[in-house]
Coordinates of C-alpha atoms and ligand atoms in Angstrom, one line a residue:
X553 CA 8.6 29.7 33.8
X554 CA 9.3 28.1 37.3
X555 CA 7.3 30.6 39.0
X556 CA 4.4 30.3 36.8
X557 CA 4.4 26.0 37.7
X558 CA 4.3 27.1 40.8
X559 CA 0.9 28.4 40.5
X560 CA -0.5 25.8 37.9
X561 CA -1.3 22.5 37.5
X562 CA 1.7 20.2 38.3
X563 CA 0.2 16.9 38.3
X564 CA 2.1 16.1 35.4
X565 CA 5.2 16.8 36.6
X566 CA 5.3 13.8 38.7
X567 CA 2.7 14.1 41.2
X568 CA -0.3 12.4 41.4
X569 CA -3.0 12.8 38.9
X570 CA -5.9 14.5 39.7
X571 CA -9.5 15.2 38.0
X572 CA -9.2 18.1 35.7
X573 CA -11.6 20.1 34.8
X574 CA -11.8 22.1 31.4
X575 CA -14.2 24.6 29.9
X576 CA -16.9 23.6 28.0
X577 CA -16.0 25.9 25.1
X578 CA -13.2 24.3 24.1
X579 CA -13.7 21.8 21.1
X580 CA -12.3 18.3 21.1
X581 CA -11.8 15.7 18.6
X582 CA -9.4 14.2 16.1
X583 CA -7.0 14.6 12.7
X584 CA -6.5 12.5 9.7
X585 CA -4.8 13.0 6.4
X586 CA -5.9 11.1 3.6
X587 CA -3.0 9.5 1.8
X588 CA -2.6 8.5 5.0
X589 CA -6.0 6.7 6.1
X590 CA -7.7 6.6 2.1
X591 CA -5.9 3.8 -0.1
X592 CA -7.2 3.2 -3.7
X593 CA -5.9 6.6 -5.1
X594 CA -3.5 5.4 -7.9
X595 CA -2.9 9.2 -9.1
X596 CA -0.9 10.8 -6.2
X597 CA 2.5 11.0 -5.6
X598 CA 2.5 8.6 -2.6
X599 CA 1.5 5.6 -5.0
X600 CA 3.9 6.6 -7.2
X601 CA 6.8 6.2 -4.5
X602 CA 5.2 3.3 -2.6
X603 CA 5.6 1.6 -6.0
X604 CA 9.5 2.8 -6.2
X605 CA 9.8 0.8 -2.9
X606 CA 10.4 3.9 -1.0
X607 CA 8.1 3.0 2.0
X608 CA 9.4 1.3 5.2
X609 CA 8.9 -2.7 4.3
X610 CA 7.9 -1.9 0.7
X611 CA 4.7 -1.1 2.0
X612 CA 2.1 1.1 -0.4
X613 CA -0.5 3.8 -0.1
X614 CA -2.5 1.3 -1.9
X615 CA -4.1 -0.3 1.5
X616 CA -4.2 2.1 3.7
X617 CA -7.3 1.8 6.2
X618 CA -9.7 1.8 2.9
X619 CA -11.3 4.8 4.6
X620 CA -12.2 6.1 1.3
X621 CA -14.9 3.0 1.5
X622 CA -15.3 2.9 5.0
X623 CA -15.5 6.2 5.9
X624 CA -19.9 6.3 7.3
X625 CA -18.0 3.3 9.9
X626 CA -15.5 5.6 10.5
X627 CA -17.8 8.3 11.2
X628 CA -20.3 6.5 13.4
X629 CA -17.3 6.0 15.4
X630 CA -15.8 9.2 15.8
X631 CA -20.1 9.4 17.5
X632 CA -19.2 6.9 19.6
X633 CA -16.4 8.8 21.0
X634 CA -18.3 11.8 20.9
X635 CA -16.2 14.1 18.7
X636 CA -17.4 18.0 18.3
X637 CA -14.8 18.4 15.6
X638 CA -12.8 16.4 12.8
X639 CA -10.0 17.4 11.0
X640 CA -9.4 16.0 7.2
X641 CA -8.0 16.3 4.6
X642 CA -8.9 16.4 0.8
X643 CA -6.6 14.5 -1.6
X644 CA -5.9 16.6 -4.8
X645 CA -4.8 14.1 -6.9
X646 CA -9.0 12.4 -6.3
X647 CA -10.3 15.9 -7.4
X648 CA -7.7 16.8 -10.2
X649 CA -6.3 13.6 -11.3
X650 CA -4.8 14.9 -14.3
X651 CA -3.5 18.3 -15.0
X652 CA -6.8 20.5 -15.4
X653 CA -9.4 17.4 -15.4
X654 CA -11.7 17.2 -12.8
X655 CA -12.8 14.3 -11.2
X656 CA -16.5 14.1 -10.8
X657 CA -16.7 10.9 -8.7
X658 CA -13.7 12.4 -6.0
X659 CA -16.1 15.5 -5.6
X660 CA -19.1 13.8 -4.6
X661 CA -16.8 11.6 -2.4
X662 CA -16.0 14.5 -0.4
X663 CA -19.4 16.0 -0.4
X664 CA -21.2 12.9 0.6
X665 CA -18.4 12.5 3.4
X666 CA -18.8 16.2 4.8
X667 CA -22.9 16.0 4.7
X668 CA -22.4 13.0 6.7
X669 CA -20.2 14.5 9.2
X670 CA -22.4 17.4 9.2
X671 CA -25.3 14.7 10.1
X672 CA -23.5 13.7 12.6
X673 CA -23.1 17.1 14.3
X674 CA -19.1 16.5 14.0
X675 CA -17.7 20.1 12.5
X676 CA -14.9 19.1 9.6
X677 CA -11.9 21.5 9.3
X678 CA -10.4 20.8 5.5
X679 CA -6.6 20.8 5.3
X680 CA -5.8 21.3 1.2
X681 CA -2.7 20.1 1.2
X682 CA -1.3 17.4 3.4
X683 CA 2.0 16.3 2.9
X684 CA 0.6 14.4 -1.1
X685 CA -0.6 15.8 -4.2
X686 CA -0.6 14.2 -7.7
X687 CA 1.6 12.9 -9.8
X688 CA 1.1 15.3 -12.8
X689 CA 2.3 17.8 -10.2
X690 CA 5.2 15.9 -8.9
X691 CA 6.5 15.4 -12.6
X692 CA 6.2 19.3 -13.2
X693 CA 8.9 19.7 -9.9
X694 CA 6.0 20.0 -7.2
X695 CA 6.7 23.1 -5.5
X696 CA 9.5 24.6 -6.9
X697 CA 7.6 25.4 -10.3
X698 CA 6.8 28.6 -10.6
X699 CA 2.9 28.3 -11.4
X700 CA 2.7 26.0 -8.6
X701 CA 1.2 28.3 -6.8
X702 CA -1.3 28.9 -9.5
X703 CA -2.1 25.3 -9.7
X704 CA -2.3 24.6 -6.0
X705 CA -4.8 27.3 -5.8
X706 CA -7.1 26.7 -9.2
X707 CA -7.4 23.4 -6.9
X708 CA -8.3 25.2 -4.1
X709 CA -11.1 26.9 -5.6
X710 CA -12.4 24.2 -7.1
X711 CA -12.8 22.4 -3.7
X712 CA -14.6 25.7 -2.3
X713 CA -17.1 25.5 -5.2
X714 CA -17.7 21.9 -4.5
X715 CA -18.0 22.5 -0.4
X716 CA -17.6 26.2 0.4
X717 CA -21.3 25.8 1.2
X718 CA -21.0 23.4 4.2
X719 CA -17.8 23.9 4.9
X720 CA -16.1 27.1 7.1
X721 CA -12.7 26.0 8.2
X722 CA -9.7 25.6 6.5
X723 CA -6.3 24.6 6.8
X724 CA -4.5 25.9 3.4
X725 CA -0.9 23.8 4.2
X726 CA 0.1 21.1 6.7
X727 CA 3.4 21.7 8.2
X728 CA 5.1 23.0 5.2
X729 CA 8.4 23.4 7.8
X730 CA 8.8 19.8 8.0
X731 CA 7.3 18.9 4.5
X732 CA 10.4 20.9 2.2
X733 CA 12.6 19.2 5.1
X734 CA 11.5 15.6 4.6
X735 CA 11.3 16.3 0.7
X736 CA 14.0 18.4 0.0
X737 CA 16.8 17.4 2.5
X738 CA 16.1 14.3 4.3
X739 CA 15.1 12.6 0.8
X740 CA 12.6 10.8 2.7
X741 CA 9.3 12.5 1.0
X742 CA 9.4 12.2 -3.3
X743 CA 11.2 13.3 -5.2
X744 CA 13.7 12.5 -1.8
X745 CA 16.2 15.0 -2.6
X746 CA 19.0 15.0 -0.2
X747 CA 20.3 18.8 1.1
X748 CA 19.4 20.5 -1.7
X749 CA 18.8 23.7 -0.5
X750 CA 17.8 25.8 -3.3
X751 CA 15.0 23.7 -3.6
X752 CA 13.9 23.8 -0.6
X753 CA 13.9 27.7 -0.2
X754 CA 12.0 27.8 -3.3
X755 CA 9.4 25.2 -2.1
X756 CA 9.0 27.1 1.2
X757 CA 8.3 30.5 -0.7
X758 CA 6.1 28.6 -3.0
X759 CA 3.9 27.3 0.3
X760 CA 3.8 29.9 1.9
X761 CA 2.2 31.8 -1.5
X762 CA 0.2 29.8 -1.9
X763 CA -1.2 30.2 1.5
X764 CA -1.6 34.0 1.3
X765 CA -3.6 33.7 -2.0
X766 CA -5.6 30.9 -0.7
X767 CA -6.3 32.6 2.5
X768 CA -7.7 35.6 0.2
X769 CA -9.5 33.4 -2.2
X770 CA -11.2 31.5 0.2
X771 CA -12.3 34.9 2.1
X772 CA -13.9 36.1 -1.4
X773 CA -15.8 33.1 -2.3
X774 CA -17.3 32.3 0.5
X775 CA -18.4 35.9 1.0
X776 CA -19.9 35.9 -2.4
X777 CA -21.6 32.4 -0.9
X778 CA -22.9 35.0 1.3
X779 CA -21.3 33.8 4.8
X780 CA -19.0 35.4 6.8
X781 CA -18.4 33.0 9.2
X782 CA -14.9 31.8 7.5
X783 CA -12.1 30.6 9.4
X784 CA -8.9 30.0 7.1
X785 CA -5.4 28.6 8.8
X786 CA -2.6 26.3 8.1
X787 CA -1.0 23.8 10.2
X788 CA 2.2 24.6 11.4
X789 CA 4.6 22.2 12.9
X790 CA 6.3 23.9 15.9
X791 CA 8.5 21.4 17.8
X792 CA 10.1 22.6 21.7
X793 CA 14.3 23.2 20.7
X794 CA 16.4 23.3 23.3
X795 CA 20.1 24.0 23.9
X796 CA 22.2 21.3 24.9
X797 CA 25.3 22.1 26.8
X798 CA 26.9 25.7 27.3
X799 CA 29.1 26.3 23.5
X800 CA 27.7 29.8 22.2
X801 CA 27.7 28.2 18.6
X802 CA 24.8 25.8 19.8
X803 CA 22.9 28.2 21.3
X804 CA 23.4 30.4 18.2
X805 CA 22.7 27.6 16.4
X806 CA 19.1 27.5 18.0
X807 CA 18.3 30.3 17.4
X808 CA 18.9 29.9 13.9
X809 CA 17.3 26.6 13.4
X810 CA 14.2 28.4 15.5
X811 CA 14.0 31.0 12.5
X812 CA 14.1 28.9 9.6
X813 CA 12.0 26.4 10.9
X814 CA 9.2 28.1 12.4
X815 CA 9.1 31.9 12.3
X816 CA 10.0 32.0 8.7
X817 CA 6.6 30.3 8.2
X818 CA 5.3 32.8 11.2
X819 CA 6.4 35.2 9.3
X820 CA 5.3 34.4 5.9
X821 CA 1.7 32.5 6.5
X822 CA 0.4 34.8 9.6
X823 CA 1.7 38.5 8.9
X824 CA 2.3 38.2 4.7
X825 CA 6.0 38.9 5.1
X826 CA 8.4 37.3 3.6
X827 CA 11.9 37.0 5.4
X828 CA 15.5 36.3 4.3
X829 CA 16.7 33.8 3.2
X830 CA 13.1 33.3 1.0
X831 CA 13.1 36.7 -0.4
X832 CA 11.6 40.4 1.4
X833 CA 7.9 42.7 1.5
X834 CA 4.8 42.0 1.6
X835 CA 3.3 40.5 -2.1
X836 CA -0.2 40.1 -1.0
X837 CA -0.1 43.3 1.2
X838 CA 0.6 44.1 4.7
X839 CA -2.3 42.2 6.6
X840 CA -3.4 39.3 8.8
X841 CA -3.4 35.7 6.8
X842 CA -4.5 33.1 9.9
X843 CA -7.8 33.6 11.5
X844 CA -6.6 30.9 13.4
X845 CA -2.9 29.2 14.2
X846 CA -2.6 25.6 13.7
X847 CA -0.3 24.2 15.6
X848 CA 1.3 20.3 15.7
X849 CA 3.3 19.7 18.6
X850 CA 4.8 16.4 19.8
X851 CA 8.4 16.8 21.1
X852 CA 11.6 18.2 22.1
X853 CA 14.3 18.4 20.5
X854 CA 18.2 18.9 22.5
X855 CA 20.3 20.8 19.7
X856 CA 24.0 20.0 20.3
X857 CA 26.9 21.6 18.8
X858 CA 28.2 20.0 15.2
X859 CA 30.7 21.0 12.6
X860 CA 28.5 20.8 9.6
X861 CA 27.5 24.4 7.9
X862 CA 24.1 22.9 6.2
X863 CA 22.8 22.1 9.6
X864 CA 23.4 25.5 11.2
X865 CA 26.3 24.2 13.3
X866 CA 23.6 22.5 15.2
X867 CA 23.0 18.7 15.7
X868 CA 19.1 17.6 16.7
X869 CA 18.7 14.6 19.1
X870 CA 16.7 13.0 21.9
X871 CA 18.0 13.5 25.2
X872 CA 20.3 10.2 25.6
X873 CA 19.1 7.1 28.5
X874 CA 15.3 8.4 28.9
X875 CA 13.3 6.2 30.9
X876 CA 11.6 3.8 28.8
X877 CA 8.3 5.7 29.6
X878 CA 9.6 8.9 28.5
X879 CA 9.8 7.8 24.9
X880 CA 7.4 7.0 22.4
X881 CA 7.4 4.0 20.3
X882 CA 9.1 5.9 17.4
X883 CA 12.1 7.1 19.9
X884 CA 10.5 10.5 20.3
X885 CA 10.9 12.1 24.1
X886 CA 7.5 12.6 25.5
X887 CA 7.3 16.7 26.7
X888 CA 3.9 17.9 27.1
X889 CA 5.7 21.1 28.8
X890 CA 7.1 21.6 25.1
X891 CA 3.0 22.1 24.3
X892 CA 2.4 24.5 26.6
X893 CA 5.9 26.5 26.1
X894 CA 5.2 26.4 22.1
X895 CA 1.8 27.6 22.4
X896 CA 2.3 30.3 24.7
X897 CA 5.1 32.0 22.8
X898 CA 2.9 31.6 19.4
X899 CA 0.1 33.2 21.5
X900 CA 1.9 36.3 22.7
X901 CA 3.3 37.1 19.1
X902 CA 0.5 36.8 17.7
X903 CA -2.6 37.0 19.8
X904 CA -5.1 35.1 17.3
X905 CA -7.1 31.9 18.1
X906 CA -5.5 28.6 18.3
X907 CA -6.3 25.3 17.0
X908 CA -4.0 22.3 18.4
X909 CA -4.6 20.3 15.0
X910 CA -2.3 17.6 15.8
X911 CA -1.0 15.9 18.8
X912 CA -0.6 12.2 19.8
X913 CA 1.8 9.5 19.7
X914 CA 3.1 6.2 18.2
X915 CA 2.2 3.5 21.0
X916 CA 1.2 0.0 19.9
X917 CA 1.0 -1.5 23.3
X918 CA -1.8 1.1 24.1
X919 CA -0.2 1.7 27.5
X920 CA 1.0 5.1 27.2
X921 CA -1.7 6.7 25.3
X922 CA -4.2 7.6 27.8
X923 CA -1.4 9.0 30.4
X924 CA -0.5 11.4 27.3
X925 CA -3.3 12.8 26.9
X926 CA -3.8 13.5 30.4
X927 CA -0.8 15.3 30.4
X928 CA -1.2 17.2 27.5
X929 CA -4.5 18.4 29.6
X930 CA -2.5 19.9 32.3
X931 CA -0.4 21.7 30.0
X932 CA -4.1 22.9 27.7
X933 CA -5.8 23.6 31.3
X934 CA -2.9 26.3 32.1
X935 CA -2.5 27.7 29.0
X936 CA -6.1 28.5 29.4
X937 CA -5.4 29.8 32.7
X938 CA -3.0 32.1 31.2
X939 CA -5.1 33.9 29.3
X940 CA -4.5 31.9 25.4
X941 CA -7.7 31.6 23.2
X942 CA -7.0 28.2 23.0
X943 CA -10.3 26.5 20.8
X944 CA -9.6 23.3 19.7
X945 CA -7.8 19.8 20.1
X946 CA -7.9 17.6 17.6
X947 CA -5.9 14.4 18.8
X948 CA -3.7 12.4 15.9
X949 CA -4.9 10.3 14.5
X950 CA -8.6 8.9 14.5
X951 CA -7.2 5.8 13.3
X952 CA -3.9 4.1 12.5
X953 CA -2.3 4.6 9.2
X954 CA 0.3 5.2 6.8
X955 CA 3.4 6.9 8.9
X956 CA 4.6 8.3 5.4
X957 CA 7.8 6.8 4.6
X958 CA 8.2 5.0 8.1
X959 CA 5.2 2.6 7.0
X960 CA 2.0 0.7 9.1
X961 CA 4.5 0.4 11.6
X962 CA 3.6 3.2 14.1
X963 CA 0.6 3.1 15.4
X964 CA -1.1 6.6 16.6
X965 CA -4.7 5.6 16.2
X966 CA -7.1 6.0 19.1
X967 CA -9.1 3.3 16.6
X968 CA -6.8 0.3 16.4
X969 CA -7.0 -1.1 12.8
X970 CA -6.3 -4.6 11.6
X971 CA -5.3 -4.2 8.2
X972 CA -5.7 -8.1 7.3
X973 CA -9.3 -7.5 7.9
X974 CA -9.8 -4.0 8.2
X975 CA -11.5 -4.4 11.5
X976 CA -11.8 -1.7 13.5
X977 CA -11.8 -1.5 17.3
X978 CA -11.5 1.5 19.5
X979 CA -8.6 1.3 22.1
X980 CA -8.7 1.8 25.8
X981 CA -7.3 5.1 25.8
X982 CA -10.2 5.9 22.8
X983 CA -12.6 4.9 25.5
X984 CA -10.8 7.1 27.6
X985 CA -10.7 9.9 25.5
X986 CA -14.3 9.5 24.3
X987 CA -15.1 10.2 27.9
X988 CA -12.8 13.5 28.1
X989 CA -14.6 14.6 24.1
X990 CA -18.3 14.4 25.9
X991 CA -17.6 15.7 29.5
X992 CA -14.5 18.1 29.0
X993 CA -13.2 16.7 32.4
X994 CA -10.9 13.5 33.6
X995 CA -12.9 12.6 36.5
X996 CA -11.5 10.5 39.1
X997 CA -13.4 7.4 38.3
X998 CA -11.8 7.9 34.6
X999 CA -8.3 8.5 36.7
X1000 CA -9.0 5.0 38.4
X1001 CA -9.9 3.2 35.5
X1002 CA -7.6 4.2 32.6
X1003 CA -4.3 5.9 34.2
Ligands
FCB217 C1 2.9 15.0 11.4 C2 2.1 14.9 10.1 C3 1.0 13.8 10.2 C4 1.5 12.6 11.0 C5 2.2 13.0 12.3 C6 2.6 11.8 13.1 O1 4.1 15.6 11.1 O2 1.4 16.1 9.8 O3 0.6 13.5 8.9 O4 2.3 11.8 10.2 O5 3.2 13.9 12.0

């Protein structure tokens, strides 16, 4: 690694910033989820445990930033900041509100939205399931049912009937990794269950089944549609570990934490193979599943030794006494190295397109935001350089919204909302990145008046 910053782009790494330039081909613009930006769905999951007073301040899913209302604003917008690209989500629980009932009204919703984005020239890329689904399907044990991944993917088809004509991109799952985490053994996600493991095996199978039959499915419809222009991925959340210290355990412990966390999805969603601890073969065949590989990144994480067996002997934590602006406003260490270290080790596995579908950070004060992006550049602009098929970067979020169980607190919107009025206004930094969205370049004058 240190000899390859030699020969790249170190302006991130302390030096002054200079104009960067990147190639035109490569698509910018942002990332939603609805439960997270919507409000008014009183059938998913996430109103179900706003209303159990699960949500940071007793906040709900209820408000939200009534995107479901405002979303033609919303989209003139993402013109003003000249987006190519937007990536959204469609809420289950507004298509299939009840088990096997479809909802006519949520399906024009979505149609009238996408036709407009398409107006727009803004290319949408559909994630199926993002983090919420409906109740009916919470009460039946979510993912660890066994038809779940029946019903996930009778869903599924239902939303390619209703778009699969003016739509081409998917994203099956959203980082199912940290989803059976945060559901299964953080108990921060419903049904909150805390360490139960068998559960959250079970849900990860479940997910990733669901991709591979998804994948397939979506493949055959739309080349009965007649196109063959499909592009079909899932979202994976792969976060930079690092050892702390020199104990062997730890860096065993790594290793381990690695596996389960990411290449176990790897595994599963890209190659159709499915790994120990989750079960063994190949049930939809030997094959490709990803024409393209999503990836979140945000930070590091220092894995130090522990003593406790359910966390792989293995402790996660920020490095301790960062600078203030090393840290987002949430506590997590800023790393844009972490992006291109992540990406390039995806890339060589695997060799298949990829997508940055999520990347951004908490930061009310607006004076971080900007700088970030910058540096996540650097890192895109010599991961290009090294040869990745890098296509996309879609920034989080569009707007700010519903942090899951951590509330309106955080705010990652390049669109600052005001949830009194529902006033939008885009921030400096959205300025700024408007600029990067139309030009593909951070231009010195842009270096002057936003860094
Ligand atoms: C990711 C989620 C996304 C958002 C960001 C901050 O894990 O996919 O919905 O909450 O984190």
């Amino acid at each position: 690694m240190s000899q390859l910053l030699r020969s790249h782009n170190v302006e991130s790494l302390g030096g002054t910033m200079k104009p960067l330039i990147l190639p035109k081909s490569l698509e910018f613009g942002s990332a939603t989820a609805a439960t997270q930006i919507e409000g008014g769905d009183t059938h998913s999951n996430w109103y179900y445990w706003s209303l159990a007073g699960k949500i940071a301040n007793n906040e709900s899913s209820i408000v939200a930033a009534d995107h479901y209302n405002r979303y033609e604003e919303d989209i003139r917008l993402m013109e003003e900041m000249n987006h190519e690209i937007y990536r959204m989500s469609i809420e289950w629980s507004r298509i299939e509100p009840e088990e096997g009932v479809w909802s006519e009204e949520g399906i024009t919703h979505y149609q009238k939205e996408i036709k407009d984005l398409l107006k727009a020239n803004i290319k949408p890329l559909v994630t199926l399931h993002h983090f919420s689904h409906p109740q009916w399907f919470e009460e039946r044990g979510q993912w660890t049912n066994s038809k779940a991944v029946y019903y996930f993917n009778r869903f599924a088809e239902k939303v390619i009937d209703s778009i699969g004509h003016d739509v081409n991109e998917y994203c099956t799952i959203n980082e199912p990794n940290v989803f059976v985490n945060d559901t299964y053994m953080d108990g921060k996600y419903p049904p909150g269950h805390k360490d139960d493991i068998k559960s959250y095996f079970k849900a990860s199978k479940n997910l990733i089944l669901a991709h591979l039959k998804t994948y397939k499915m979506i493949h055959e419809k739309r080349q009965g549609m007649g196109y063959s222009d499909t592009m079909v991925g899932m979202a994976l959340h792969i976060a930079h570990f690092e050892v702390n210290g020199k104990n062997p355990l730890t860096k065993l412990s790594k290793h381990m934490m690695d596996y389960s966390f990411h290449q176990l999805y790897l595994n599963g969603m890209v190659e159709g193979h499915l790994t120990f601890p989750i079960g063994s073969g190949f049930p939809e065949g030997k094959g490709v599943f990803c024409d393209f590989i999503g990836v979140n990144y945000y930070s590091r994480h220092l894995i130090h030794s522990s003593l406790n067996p359910a966390m792989l002997f293995g402790e996660v934590k920020v490095e301790e006494g960062l600078a203030e602006d090393k840290v987002n406003d949430l506590g997590w260490e800023l790393y844009p190295e972490g992006l291109y270290k992540v990406i390039k080790k995806t890339y060589d596995q695997y060799k298949l397109p990829i997508y940055i579908t999520e990347n951004g950070i908490p930061d009310e004060a607006d004076s971080k935001r900007a700088k970030f992006i910058y540096d996540h550049m650097v890192e895109i602009k010599n991961l290009i350089e090294d040869g990745v098929d890098l296509r996309r970067y879609y920034h989080w979020s569009l707007l700010d919204n519903l942090e899951w169980n951590d509330g309106y607190g955080p705010r990652f919107g390049l669109i600052e909302v005001n949830y009194e009025t529902q006033e939008r206004r885009i921030r400096e930094s959205g300025h700024f990145y408007g600029q990067l969205c139309m030009n593909k370049e951070i231009s010195q004058k842009m270096i002057d008046q936003y860094l």
